[in-house]
Tab-separated table of C-alpha atoms in Angstrom:
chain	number	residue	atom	x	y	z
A	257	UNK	CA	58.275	-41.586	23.238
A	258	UNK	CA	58.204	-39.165	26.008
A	259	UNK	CA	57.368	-36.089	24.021
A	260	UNK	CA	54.309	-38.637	22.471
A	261	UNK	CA	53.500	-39.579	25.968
A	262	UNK	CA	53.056	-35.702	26.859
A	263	UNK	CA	50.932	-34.614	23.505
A	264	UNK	CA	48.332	-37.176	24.068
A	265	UNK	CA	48.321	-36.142	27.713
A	266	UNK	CA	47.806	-32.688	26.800
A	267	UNK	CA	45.499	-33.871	23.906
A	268	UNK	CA	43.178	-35.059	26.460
A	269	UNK	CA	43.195	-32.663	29.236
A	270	UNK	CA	42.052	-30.789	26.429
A	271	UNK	CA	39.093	-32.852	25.019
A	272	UNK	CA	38.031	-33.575	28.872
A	273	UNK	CA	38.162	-29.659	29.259
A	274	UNK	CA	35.430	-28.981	26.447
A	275	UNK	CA	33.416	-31.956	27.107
A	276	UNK	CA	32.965	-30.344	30.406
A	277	UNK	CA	33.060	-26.758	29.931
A	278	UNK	CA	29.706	-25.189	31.204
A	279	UNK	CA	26.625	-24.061	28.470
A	280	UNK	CA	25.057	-21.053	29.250
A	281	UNK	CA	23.637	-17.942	27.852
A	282	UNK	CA	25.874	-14.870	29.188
A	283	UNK	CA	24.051	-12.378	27.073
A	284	UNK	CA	23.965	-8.489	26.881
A	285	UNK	CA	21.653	-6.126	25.220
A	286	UNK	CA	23.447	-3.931	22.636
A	287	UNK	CA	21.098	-0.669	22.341
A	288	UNK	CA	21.153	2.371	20.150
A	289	UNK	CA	19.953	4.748	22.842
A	290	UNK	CA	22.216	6.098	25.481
A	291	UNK	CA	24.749	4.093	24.018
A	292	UNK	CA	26.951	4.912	20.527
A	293	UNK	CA	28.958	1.545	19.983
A	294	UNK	CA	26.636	1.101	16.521
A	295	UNK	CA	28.076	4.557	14.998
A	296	UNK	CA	31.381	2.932	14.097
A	297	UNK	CA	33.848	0.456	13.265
A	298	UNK	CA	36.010	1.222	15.935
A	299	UNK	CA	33.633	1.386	18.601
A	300	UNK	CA	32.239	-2.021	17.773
A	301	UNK	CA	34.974	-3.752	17.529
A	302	UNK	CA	36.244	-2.286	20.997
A	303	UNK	CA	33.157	-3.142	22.333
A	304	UNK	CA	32.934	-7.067	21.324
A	305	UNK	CA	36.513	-6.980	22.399
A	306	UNK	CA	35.745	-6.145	25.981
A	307	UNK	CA	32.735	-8.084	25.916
A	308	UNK	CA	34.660	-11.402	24.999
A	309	UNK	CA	37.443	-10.616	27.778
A	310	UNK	CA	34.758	-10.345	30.560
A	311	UNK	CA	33.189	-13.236	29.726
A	312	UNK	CA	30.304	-13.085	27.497
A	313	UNK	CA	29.231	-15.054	24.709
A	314	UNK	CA	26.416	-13.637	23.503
A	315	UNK	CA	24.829	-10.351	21.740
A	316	UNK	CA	21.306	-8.842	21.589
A	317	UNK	CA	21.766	-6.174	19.012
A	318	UNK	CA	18.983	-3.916	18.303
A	319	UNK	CA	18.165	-4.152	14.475
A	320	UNK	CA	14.365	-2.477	14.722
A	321	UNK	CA	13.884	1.248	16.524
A	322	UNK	CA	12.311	4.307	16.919
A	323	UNK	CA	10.798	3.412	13.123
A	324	UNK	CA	13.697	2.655	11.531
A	325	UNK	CA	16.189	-0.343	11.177
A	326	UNK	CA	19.517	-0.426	12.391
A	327	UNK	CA	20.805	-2.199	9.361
A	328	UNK	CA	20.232	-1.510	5.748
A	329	UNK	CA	16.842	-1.951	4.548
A	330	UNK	CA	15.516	-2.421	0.971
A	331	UNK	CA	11.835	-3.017	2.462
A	332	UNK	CA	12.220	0.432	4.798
A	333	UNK	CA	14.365	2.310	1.839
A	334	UNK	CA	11.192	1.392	-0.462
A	335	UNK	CA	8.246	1.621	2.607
A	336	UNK	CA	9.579	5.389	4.416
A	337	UNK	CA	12.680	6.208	2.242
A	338	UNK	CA	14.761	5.516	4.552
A	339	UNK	CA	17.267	2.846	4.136
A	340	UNK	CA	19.100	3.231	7.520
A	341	UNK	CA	18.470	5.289	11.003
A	342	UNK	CA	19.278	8.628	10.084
A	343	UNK	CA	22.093	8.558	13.110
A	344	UNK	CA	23.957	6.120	11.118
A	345	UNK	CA	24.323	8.374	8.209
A	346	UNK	CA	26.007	5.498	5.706
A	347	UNK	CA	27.107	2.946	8.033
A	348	UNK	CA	25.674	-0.502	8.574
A	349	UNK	CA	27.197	-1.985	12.007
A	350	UNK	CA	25.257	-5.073	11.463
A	351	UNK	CA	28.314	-7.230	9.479
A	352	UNK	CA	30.863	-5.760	11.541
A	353	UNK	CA	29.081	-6.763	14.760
A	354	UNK	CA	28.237	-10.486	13.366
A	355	UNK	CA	32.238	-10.624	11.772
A	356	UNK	CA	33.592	-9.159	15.007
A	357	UNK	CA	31.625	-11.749	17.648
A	358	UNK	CA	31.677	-14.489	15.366
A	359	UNK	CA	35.632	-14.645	15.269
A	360	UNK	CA	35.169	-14.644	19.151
A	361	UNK	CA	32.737	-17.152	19.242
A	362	UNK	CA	30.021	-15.260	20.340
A	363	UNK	CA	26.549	-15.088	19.227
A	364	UNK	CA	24.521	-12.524	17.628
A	365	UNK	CA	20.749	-12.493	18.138
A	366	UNK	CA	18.825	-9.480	15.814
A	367	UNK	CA	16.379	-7.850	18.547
A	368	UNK	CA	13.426	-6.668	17.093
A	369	UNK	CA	12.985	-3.714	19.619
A	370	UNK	CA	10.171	-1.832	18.683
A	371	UNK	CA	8.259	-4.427	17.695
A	372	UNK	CA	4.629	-3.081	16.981
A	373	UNK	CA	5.421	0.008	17.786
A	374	UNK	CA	5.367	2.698	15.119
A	375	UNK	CA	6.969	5.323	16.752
A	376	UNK	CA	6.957	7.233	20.352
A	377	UNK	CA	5.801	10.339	21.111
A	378	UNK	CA	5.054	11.188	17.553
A	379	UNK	CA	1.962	10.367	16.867
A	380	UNK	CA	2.363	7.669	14.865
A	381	UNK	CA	5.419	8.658	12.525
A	382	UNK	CA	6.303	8.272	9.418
A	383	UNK	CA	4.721	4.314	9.360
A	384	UNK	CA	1.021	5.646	10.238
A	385	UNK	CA	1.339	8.937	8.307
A	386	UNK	CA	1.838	6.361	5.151
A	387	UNK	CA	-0.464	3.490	6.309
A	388	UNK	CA	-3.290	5.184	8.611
A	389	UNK	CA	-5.403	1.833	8.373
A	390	UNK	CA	-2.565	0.147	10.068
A	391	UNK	CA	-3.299	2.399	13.637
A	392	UNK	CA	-4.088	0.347	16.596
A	393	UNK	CA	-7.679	1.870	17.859
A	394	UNK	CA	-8.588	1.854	21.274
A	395	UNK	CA	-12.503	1.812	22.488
A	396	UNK	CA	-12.792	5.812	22.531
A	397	UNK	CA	-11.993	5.648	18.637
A	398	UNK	CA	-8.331	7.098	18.968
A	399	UNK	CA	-4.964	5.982	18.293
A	400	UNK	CA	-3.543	3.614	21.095
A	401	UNK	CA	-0.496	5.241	22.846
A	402	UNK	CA	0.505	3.695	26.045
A	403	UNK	CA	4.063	5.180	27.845
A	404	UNK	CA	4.429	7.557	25.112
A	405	UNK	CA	4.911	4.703	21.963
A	406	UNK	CA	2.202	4.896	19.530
A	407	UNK	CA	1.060	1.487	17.848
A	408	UNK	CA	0.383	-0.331	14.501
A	409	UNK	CA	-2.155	-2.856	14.951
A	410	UNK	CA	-0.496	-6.303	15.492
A	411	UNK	CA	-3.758	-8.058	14.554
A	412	UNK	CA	-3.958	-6.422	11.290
A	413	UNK	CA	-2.953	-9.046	8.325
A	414	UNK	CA	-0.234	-6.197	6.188
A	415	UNK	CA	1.248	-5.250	10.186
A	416	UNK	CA	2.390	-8.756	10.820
A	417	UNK	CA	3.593	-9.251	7.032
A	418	UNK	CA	5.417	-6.203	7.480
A	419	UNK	CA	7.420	-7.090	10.765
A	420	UNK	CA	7.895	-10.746	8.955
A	421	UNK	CA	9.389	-9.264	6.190
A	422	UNK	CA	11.578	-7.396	8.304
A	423	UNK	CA	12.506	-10.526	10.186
A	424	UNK	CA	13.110	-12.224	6.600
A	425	UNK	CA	15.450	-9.713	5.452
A	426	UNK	CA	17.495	-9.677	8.377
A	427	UNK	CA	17.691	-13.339	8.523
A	428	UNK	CA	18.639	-13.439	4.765
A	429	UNK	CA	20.642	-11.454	4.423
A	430	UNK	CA	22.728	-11.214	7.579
A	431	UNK	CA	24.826	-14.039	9.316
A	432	UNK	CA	22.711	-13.678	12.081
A	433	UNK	CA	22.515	-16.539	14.922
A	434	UNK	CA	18.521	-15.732	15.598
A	435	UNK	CA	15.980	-13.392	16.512
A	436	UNK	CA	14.556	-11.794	19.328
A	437	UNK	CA	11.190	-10.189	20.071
A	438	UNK	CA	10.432	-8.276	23.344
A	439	UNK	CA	7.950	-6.829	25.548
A	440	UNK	CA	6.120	-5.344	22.266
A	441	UNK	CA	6.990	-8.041	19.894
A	442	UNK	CA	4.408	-10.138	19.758
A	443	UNK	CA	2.870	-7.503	21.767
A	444	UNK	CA	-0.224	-5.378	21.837
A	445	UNK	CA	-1.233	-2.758	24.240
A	446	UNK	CA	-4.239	-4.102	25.997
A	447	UNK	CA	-6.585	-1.206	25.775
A	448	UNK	CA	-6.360	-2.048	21.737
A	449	UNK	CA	-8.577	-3.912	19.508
A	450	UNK	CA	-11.245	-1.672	18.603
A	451	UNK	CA	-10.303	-0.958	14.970
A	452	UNK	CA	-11.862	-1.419	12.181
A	453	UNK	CA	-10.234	-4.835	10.870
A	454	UNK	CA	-10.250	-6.369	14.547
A	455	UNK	CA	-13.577	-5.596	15.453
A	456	UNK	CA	-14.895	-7.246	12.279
A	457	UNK	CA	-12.381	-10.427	12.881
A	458	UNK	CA	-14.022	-10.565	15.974
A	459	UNK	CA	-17.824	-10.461	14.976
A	460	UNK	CA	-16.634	-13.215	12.318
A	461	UNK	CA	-15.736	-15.294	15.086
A	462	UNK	CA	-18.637	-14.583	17.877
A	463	UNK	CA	-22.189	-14.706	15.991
A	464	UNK	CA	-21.725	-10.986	15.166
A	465	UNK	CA	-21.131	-9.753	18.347
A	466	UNK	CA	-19.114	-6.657	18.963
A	467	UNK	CA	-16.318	-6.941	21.360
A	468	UNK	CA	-16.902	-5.991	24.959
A	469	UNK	CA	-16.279	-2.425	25.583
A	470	UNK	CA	-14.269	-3.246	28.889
A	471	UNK	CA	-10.920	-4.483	27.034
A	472	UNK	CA	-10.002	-6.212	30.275
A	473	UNK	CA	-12.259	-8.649	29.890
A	474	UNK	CA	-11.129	-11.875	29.728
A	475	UNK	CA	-12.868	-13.455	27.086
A	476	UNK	CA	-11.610	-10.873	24.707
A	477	UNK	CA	-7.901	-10.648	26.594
A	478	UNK	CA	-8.023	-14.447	25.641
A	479	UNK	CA	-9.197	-14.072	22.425
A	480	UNK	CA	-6.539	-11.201	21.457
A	481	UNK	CA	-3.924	-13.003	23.283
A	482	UNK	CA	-4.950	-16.096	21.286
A	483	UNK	CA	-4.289	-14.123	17.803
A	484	UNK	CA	-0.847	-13.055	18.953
A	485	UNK	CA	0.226	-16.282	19.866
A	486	UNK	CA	-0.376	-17.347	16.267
A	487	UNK	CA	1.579	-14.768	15.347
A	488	UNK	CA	4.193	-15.952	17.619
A	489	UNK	CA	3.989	-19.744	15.830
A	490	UNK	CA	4.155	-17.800	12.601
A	491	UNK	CA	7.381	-15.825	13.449
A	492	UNK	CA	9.094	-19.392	14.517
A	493	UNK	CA	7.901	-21.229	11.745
A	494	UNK	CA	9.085	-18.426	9.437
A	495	UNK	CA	12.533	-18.083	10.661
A	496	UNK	CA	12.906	-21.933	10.896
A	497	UNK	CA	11.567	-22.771	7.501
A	498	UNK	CA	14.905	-20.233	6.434
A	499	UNK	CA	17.551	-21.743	8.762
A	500	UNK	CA	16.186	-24.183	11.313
A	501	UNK	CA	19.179	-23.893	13.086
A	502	UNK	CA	18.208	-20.172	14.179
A	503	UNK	CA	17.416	-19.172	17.197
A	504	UNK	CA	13.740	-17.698	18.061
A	505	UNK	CA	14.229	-15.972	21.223
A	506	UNK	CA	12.157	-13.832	23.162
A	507	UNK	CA	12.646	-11.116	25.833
A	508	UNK	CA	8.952	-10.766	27.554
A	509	UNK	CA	7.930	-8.752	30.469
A	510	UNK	CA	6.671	-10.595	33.284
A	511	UNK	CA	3.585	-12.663	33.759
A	512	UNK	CA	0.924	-12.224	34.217
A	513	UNK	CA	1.436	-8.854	33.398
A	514	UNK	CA	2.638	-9.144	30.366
A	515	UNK	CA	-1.182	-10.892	29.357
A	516	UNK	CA	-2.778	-8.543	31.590
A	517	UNK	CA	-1.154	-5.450	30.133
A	518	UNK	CA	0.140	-6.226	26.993
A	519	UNK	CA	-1.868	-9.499	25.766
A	520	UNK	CA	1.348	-11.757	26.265
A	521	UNK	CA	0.761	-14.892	27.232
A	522	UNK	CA	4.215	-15.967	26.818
A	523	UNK	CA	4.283	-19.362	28.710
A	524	UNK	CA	2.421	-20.605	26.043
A	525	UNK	CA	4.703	-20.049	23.587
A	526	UNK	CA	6.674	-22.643	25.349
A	527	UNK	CA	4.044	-24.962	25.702
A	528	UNK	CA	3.449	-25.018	22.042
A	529	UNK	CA	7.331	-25.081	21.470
A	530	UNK	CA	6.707	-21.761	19.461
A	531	UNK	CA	10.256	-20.447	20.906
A	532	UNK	CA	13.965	-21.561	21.640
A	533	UNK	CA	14.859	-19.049	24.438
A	534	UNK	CA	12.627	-17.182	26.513
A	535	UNK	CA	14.334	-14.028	28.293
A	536	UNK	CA	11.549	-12.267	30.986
A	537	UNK	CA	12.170	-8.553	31.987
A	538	UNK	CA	12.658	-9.448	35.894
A	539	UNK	CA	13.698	-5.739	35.941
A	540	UNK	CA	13.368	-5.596	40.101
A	541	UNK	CA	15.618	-2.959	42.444
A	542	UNK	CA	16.411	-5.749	44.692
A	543	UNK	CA	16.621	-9.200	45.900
A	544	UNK	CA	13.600	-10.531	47.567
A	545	UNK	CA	11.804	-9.046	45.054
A	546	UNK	CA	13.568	-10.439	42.232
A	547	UNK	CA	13.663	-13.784	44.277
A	548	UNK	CA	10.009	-13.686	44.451
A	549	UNK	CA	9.696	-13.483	40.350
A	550	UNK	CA	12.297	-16.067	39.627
A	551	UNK	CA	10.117	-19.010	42.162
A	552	UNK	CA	7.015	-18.018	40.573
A	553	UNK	CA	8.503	-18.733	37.038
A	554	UNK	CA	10.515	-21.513	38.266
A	555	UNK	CA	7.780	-23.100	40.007
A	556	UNK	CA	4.951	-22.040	38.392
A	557	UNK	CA	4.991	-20.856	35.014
A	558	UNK	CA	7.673	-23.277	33.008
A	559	UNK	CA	7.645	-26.885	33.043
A	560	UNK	CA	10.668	-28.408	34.274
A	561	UNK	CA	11.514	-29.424	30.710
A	562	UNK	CA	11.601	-26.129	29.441
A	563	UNK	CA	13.696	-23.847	32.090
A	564	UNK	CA	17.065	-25.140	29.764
A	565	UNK	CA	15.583	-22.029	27.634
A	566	UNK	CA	14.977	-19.453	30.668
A	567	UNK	CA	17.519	-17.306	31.046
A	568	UNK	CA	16.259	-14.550	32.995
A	569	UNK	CA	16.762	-10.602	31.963
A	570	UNK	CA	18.111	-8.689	34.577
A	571	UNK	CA	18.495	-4.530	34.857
A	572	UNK	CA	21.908	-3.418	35.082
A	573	UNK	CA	21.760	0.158	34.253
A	574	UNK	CA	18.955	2.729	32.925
A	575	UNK	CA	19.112	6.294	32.787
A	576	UNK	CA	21.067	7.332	36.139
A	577	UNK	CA	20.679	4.563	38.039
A	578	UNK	CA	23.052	1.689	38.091
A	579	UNK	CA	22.425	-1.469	40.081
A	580	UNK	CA	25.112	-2.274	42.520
A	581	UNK	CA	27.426	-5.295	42.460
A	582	UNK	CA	26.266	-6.804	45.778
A	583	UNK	CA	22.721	-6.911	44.066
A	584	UNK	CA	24.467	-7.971	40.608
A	585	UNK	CA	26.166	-10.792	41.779
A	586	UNK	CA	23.076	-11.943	43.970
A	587	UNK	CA	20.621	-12.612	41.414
A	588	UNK	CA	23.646	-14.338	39.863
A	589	UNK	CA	23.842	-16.689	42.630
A	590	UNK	CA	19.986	-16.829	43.118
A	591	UNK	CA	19.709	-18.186	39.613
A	592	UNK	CA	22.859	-20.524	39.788
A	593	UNK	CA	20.580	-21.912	43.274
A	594	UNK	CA	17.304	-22.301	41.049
A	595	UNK	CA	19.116	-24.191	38.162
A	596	UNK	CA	19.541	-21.234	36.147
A	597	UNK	CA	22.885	-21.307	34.532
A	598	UNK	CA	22.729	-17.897	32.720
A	599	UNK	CA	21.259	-14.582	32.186
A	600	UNK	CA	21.177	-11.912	29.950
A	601	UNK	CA	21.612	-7.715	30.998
A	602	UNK	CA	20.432	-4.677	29.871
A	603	UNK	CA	22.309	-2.784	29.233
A	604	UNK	CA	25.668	-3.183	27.165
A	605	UNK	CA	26.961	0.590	28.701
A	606	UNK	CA	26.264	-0.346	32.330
A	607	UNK	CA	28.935	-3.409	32.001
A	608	UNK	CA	31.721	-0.636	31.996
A	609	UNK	CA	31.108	0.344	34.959
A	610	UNK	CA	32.114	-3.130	36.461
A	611	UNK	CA	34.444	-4.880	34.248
A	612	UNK	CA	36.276	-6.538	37.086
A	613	UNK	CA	33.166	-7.450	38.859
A	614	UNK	CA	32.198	-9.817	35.309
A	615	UNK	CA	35.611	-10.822	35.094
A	616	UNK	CA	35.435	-12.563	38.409
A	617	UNK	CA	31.823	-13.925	38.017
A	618	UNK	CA	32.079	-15.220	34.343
A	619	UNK	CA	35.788	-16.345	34.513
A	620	UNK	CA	35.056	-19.682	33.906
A	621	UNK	CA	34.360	-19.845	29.911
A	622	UNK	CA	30.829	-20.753	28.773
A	623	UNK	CA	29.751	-22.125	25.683
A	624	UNK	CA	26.113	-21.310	24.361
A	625	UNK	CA	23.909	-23.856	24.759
A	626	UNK	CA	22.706	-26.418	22.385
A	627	UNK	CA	18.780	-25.353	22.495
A	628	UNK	CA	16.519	-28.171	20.800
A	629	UNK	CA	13.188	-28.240	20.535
């Protein structure tokens, strides 16, 4: 009777334990620049490892970069010729990754890095040397490059079928929990617009009209941004009408920037319920500044219903610099104050610097939250 006595006892600690354990996105960004976890078996599984013992539950693994996929592609294979990124030789980390979290509990969210880029620094690549009608075109008649990456055109019809089926195949055929766009998915340089295709779209729409040659003007940021919002409803409808139990995420820069620049208007999305997790860029060097971003979202820019899907990005490491713990565990604390009960890093490679650090903050287990539209 006693033994009984102690087994239920221990039966519901446990059951009171998960019913109260906290939900909460603890999320990293797993690149394939500066970092080489993707090149192996070994490496990945190391990695996930030490990602599970500090506390993490979930994975932002980039799928789409530099041109090429980071899993094995029949679309790219068929489209460039090549099946994989070239650095990968043969291997496809993507099941390893998704077997490797998944026995851990963890998530695994497909990041669609490069979004409408088509390559950086090369003048287009391999995409635009194959498809030259699918080149952005700024109002000077050239190719739109803006911090070195070169760009499709977003608003062109075979562009966003192409990133869809990209999105498709992953989702397919790949165990995947979701997917993630970023600050160039659904993204367009702002100085873009003036190709063929878009300038015709937007006569079709306007009595005839040609579009403004300032491309900051408003009317025609609105209009643009319009068009990549219903891309945005697209992707989400598309991923849901697979699995509706996936995960549309999206890792923004901030606004409104990211309209102003990059024809973002990302608060919208959440307005039209058009995503499940919204991830901004507050990449800022310190606290007041970062403080300063987080009230303006918090306050301004997401209805109280929505911030359950804000989990804020924050910069951990890139190139040289590394941010320091102080500053690491105050915008963890500054988001815990504002009713933020996660976040997600880049990058995966600056976590080793602190391992104890994340130990400490994250040693309470969280389980990813139940995100409903």
């Amino acid at each position: 009777m006693k033994s009984k006595l102690i087994f239920l006892a221990i039966l519901l600690f446990t059951q009171i334990s998960c019913y109260s354990q906290a939900e909460a996105v603890r999320g990293v960004w797993l690149t394939n620049v500066d970092s080489d976890v993707l090149t192996s078996k070994e490496k990945i599984v190391h990695a996930v490892k030490f990602l599970d013992e500090i506390g993490f539950n979930t994975i932002f693994v980039v799928v789409w970069n530099k041109g090429m996929t980071q899993y094995k592609s029949k679309i790219m294979k068929e489209f460039t010729g090549l099946e994989l990124d070239t650095l990968l030789k043969d291997f496809d980390p993507l099941p390893v990754l998704i077997e490797e979290a998944h026995k851990r509990n963890m998530k695994v969210i497909a990041w669609f890095e490069f979004g409408f880029s088509s390559s950086y620094k090369q003048n287009g690549g391999k995409i635009l040397e194959l498809k030259p009608h699918w080149k952005a075109i700024d109002v000077n008649g050239n190719l739109v490059s803006k911090n070195g990456f070169e760009w499709m055109n977003g608003f062109h019809p075979e562009v966003q079928d192409f990133i869809i089926s990209l999105i498709k195949e992953v989702i397919t055929n790949y165990k995947v929990d979701g997917i993630q766009g970023d600050d160039r998915l659904p993204a367009m340089p702002v100085e873009s617009g003036y190709d063929d295709y878009t300038i015709n779209l937007y006569r079709s729409e306007h009595n005839g009209k040609n579009p403004p040659e300032d491309f900051r003007d408003s009317q025609s940021v609105n209009w643009r941004a319009g068009k990549l919002n219903q891309f945005m409803k697209r992707i989400y409808k598309e991923v849901k009408s697979i699995n509706p139990g996936l995960i549309v995420s999206m890792a923004p820069s901030i606004y409104p920037w990211s309209k102003e620049e990059y024809l973002q208007d990302w608060p919208e999305w959440l307005k039209t319920k058009n995503v499940d997790l919204i991830c901004p860029q507050l990449y800022r060097y310190n606290i007041k500044d970062y403080e300063k971003l987080l009230i303006d979202i918090v306050e301004n820019q997401i209805d109280k219903e929505d911030l359950k899907k804000f989990y804020p990005g924050i910069l951990l490491k890139v190139g040289s610099y590394y941010a320091s713990p102080e500053l690491i565990k105050n915008k963890i604390e500054l988001n815990r104050r504002y009713g933020i009960n996660g976040e997600v890093f880049f990058f995966y490679e600056g976590l080793k610097k602190y391992p104890d650090l994340f130990k400490e903050l994250y040693k309470e287990r969280a389980k990813f939250p139940e995100l409903v539209n």
